[in-house]
Amino acid sequence: MKAYVVGGAVRDALLQRPVNDHDWVVVGAAPEEMIAAGFTPVGADFPVFLHPETHEEYALARTERKTAPGYKGFVFHTSPEVTLAEDLARRDLTINAMARDDDGALVDPFNGRRDLQQRVLRHVGEAFAEDPVRILRLARFAARFDDFTVAPETEALMQQMVAAGEVDALVPERVWQEVSRGLMEATPSRMFEVLRRCGALARLMPELDRLWGVPQPPAHHPEVDTGVHVMLVLDMAAQMAAPLTVRFACLCHDLGKGTTPPEEWPRHLAHEARSENLARELALRLKAPTECSELAQLVAREHTNIHRATEFNARALMRLIERCDAFRRPQRFKEALVACEADARGRTGFETRPYPSGPRLLAAFEAANSVATKPVAEAAMAKGAQGPAVAAAIRHARLQAVAQALDERLDDA
């Protein structure tokens, strides 16, 4: 029985990147021997065990055989006779098919170290085509390692997989798992570029795929192409270290521009409402978390108004704040402002420009939110106000606070 560190831990160590956890492969052992050695079995589909002290995962060396379409159609085989090379051969990319033994010696039967040095994402073998999840994983690695390129033969294989319908067998939960992880990488646009080139994006997210080639007014969008713009926005959100909710909202904020009739280009009247509906549909299909879906819909609907906040007086700002449900959902409102800043700066030549609309709206909200509503309500009720009249008194007090914070005279209109 011999254990080897495999996969990401070996890859990241060679890249001199932080190694957060270790996966192990055990050669020459049976499940009974692992249990006798104190390991705890946890694998549902094949034998995986937790180390009694470190709690790291130790998997028995295995081979796999494709038995049905999709990513679940596999039969796994484990036995003490399965070799390390056979186990590594079933992995997705050469850079993930390396191992180290107890002495630190590198086991690299598929030249993964060479591909690391040459910055290439390359499939290990033809078995790559048996699992469509590997397309998503490769795209995610492209987002993480933004100076790597996809090997031409690997890209051609992915195109063949898409044409064969393999991607259509992916279930939403698995797609979201990989997409959400890719969104949180350093350069998330790379994930969607890889998916688009191989044809997978058109199958998984047609709402997003059709944005490429749709023009916008050059005066506001020097990059012109809507798909290019959305990718710039997404990468800007990553530069701003935005959370997943914000990044998904950035991805969805302009989906409606893909449904603008070509005769109306480059203008996109009422694209906000169409974007809101498409963001809702996409989130529902991917089974994205509720907080991602809700923020995406809010940003899609209101981003144009949020951008115009510097033009709004106290009353208009108050209406916008209320439409965003900011008093009940203050954190979501603040995340919407972050997404809109990424949208404003995600344009060619606008990357370092300030975004005054965000601070103006935030100052207005904080002024309104600082109003102690209980005394206002009590004073209104003491004068006989009830229900809507009490709410109107609270709203007026908040509006006055906004006007005062902005040093603006509040008219009686």
Coordinates of N, CA and C in Angstrom, one line a residue, residues 49 242 296 318:
F49 N -11.8 7.8 1.5 CA -11.6 7.6 3.0 C -11.0 8.9 3.5
A242 N -15.5 41.9 -5.8 CA -16.9 41.8 -5.5 C -17.4 40.4 -5.2
A296 N -29.5 40.2 -9.4 CA -29.4 40.3 -10.8 C -30.6 41.0 -11.4
M318 N -35.2 59.5 -3.6 CA -36.0 58.7 -2.6 C -36.8 57.7 -3.3

